[in-house]
CSV table of C-alpha atoms in Angstrom, one decimal:
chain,number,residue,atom,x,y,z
W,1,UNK,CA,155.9,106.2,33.5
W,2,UNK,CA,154.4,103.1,31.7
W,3,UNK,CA,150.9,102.6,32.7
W,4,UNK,CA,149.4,99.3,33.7
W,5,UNK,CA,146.3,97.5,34.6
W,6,UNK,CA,146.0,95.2,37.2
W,7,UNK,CA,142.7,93.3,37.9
W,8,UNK,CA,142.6,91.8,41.4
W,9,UNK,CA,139.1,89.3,42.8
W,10,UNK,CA,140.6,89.1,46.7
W,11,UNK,CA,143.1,91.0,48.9
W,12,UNK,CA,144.2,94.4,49.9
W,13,UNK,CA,144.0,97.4,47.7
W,14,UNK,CA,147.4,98.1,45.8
W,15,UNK,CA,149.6,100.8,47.5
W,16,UNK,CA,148.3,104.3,47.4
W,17,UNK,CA,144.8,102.9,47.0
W,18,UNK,CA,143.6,104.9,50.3
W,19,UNK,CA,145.6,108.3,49.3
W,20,UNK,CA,143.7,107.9,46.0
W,21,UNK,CA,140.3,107.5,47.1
W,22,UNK,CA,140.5,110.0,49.5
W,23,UNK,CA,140.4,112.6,47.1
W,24,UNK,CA,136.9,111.8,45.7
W,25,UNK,CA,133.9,112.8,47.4
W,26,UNK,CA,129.9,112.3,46.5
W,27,UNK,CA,127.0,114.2,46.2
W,28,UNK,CA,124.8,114.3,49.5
W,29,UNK,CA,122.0,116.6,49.2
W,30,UNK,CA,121.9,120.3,48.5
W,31,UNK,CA,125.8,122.4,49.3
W,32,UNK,CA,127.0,118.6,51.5
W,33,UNK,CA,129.2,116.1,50.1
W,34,UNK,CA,130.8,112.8,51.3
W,35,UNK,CA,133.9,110.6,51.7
W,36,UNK,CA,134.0,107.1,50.9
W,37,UNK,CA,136.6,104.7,52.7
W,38,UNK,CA,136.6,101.2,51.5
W,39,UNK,CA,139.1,100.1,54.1
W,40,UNK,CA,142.2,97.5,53.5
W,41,UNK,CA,139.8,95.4,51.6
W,42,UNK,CA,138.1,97.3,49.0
W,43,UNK,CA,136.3,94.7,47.7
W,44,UNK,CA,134.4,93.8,50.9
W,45,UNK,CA,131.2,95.6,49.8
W,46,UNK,CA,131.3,93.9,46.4
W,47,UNK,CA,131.6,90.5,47.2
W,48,UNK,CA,128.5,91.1,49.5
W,49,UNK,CA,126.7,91.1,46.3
W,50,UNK,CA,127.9,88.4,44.4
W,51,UNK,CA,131.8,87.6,42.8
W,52,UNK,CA,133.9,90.5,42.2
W,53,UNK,CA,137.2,91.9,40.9
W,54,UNK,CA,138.5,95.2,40.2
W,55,UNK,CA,140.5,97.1,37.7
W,56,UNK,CA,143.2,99.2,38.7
W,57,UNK,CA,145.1,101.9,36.9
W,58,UNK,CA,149.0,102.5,37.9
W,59,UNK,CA,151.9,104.4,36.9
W,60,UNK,CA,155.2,105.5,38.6
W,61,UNK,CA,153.7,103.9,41.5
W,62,UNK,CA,150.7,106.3,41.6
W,63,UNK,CA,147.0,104.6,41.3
W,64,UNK,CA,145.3,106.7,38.3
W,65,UNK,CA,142.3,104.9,38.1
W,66,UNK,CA,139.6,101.9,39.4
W,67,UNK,CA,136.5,100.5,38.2
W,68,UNK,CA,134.7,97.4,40.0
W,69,UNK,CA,132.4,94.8,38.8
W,70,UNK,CA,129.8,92.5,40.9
W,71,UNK,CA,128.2,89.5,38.7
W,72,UNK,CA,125.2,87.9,39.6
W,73,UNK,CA,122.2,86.2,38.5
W,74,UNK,CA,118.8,88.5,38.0
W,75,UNK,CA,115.4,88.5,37.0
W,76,UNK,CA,114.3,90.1,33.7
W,77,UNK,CA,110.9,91.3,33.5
W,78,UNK,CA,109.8,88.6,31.4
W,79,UNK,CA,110.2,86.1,34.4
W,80,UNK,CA,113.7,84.6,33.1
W,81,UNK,CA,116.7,85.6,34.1
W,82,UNK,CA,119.7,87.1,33.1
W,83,UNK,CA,123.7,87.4,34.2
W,84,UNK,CA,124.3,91.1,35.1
W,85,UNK,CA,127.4,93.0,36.4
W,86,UNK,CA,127.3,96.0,38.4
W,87,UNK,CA,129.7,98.2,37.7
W,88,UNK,CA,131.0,100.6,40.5
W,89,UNK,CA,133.5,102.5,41.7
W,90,UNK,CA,134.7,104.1,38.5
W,91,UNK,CA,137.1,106.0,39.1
W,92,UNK,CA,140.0,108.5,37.5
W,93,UNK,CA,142.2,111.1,38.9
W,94,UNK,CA,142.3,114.3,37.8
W,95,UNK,CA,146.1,114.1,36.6
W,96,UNK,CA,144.4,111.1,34.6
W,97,UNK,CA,141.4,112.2,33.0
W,98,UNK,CA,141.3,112.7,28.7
W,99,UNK,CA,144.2,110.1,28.6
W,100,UNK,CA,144.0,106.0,28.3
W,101,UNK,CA,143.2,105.2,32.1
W,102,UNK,CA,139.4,105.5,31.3
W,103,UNK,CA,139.8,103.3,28.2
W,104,UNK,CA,142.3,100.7,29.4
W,105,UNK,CA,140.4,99.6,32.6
W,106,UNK,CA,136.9,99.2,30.4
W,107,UNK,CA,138.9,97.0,28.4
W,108,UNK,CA,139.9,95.0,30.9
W,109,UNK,CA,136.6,95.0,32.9
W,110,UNK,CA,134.9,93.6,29.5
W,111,UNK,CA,137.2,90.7,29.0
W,112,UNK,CA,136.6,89.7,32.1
W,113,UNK,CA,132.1,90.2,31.7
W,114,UNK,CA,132.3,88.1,28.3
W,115,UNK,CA,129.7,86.0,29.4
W,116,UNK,CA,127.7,88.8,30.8
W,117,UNK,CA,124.2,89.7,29.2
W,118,UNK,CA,123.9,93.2,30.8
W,119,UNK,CA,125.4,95.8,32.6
W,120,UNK,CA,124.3,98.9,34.9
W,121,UNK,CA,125.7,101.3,37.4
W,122,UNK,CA,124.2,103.6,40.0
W,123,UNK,CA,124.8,107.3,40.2
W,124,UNK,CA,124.0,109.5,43.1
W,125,UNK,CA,122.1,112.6,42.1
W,126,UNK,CA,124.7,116.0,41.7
W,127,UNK,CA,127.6,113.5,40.1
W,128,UNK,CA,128.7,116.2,37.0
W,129,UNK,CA,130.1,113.1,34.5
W,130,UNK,CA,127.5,110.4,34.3
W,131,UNK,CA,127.7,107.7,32.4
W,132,UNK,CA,125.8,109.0,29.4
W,133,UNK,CA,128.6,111.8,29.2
W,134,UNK,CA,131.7,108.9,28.9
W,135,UNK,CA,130.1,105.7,27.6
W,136,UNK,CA,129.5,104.9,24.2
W,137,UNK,CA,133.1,105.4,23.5
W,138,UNK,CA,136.5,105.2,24.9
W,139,UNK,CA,135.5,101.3,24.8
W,140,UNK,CA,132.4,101.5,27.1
W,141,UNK,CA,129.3,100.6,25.9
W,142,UNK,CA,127.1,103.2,25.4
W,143,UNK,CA,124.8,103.2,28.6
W,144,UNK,CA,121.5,105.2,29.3
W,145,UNK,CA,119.5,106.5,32.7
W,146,UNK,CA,116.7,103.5,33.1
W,147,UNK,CA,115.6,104.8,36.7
W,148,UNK,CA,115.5,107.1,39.4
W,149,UNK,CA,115.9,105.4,42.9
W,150,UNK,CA,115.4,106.8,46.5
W,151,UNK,CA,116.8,104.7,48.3
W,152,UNK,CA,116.1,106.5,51.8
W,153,UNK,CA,113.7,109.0,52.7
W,154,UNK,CA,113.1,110.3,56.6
W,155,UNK,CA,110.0,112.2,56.4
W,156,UNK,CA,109.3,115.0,59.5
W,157,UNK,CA,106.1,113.8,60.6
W,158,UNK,CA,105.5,111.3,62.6
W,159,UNK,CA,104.0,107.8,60.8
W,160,UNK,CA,100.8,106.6,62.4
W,161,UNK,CA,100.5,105.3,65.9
W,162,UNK,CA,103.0,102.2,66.4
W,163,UNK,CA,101.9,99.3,68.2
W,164,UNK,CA,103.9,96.9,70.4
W,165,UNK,CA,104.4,94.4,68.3
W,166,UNK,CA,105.6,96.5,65.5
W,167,UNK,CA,108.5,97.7,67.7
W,168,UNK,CA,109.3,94.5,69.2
W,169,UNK,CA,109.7,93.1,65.3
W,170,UNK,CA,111.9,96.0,64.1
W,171,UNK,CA,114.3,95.3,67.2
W,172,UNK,CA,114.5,91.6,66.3
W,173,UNK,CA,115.1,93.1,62.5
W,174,UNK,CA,118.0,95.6,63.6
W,175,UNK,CA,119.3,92.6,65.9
W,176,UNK,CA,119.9,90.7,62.5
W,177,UNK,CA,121.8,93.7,61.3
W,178,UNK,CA,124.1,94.9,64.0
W,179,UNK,CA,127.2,93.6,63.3
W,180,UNK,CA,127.9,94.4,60.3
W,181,UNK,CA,125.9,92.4,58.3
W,182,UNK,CA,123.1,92.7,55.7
W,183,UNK,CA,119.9,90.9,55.1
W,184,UNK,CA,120.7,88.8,51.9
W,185,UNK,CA,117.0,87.8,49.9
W,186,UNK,CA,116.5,83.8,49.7
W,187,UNK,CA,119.6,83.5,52.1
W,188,UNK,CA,121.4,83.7,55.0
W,189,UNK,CA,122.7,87.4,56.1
W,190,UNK,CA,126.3,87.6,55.0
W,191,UNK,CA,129.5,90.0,56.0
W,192,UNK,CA,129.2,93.5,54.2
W,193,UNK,CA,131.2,95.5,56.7
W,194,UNK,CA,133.0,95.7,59.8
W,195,UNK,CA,131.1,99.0,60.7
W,196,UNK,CA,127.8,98.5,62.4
W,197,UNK,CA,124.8,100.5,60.8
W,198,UNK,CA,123.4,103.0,62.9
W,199,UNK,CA,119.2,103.3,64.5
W,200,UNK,CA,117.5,105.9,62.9
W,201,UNK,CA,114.4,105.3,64.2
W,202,UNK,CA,111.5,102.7,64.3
């Protein structure tokens, strides 16, 4: 069957997005792995960080591949600032994988950036093909590792002694977050998800 590539800013994923994202699943620490559901709007989580639109790969009726990009404005570390795209959820199916799917959605994802000064993705630790391994060709820009991130860390031990006031803030804080909204910086907390977080601890 004739491959195509759709690209899509709003609306419900295209049929046999959910079958297709269920079989991928991410690194979560040593011997676990997890699922990722995006729900019937994939693009939810994206637009949370600025305008987005994704790329979809399909043939016969069968999604073979995706790949997502959020623009928005950032701060370079000479004080200016800069349009950047995060690029996310690449993906390619097995069936896929060697063949166009990874090269047609880059070239539609980059006619869409062309006023975009930079690019950059985030990998969880224990993902096998990183972008250094299929950028630089296949019509990707050849990308590099800038960064290691932890996001979260629980430690064991028990920080020093809280006091009153300290609890009484991070209530009001996780208050702000409980339904299924983040804190946005310089604004006002917008819709990310229809799944409230869940207390860890203070």
């Amino acid at each position: 069957a004739r491959m195509i590539v759709r690209r899509s800013e709003a609306g419900p994923g295209p049929v046999g997005f959910a079958a297709f994202e269920r079989g991928f699943t991410y690194p979560f620490g040593a011997g676990r792995r997890f699922r990722i559901d995006h729900g019937p709007d994939p693009l939810r989580f994206f637009r949370a960080v600025g305008p987005a639109m994704r790329c979809t790969a399909e043939a016969g009726g069968a999604v073979l591949g995706t790949l997502t990009a959020t623009v928005r404005r950032l701060r370079d570390p000479a004080g200016g600032q800069i349009t950047a795209a995060y690029l996310g959820d690449l993906k390619v199916s097995p069936r896929a994988r060697g063949g166009p799917a990874l090269a047609r959605l880059a070239r539609e994802a980059l006619a869409a950036l062309a006023g975009v000064d930079a690019a950059f993705a985030v990998v969880m630790d224990g993902t096998e093909p990183t972008p250094d391994r299929f950028s630089g060709r296949a019509g990707l820009p050849a990308m590099t590792a800038l960064a290691r991130i932890a996001v979260l860390r629980i430690e064991g031990a028990q920080p020093g002694p809280w006091k009153r006031e300290d609890a009484v803030q991070a209530r009001c804080d996780w208050r702000r977050l409980s339904l299924g909204r983040y804190a946005a910086c310089g604004g006002r907390p917008s819709l990310r998800s229809l799944i409230p977080p869940t207390w860890l601890r203070l």
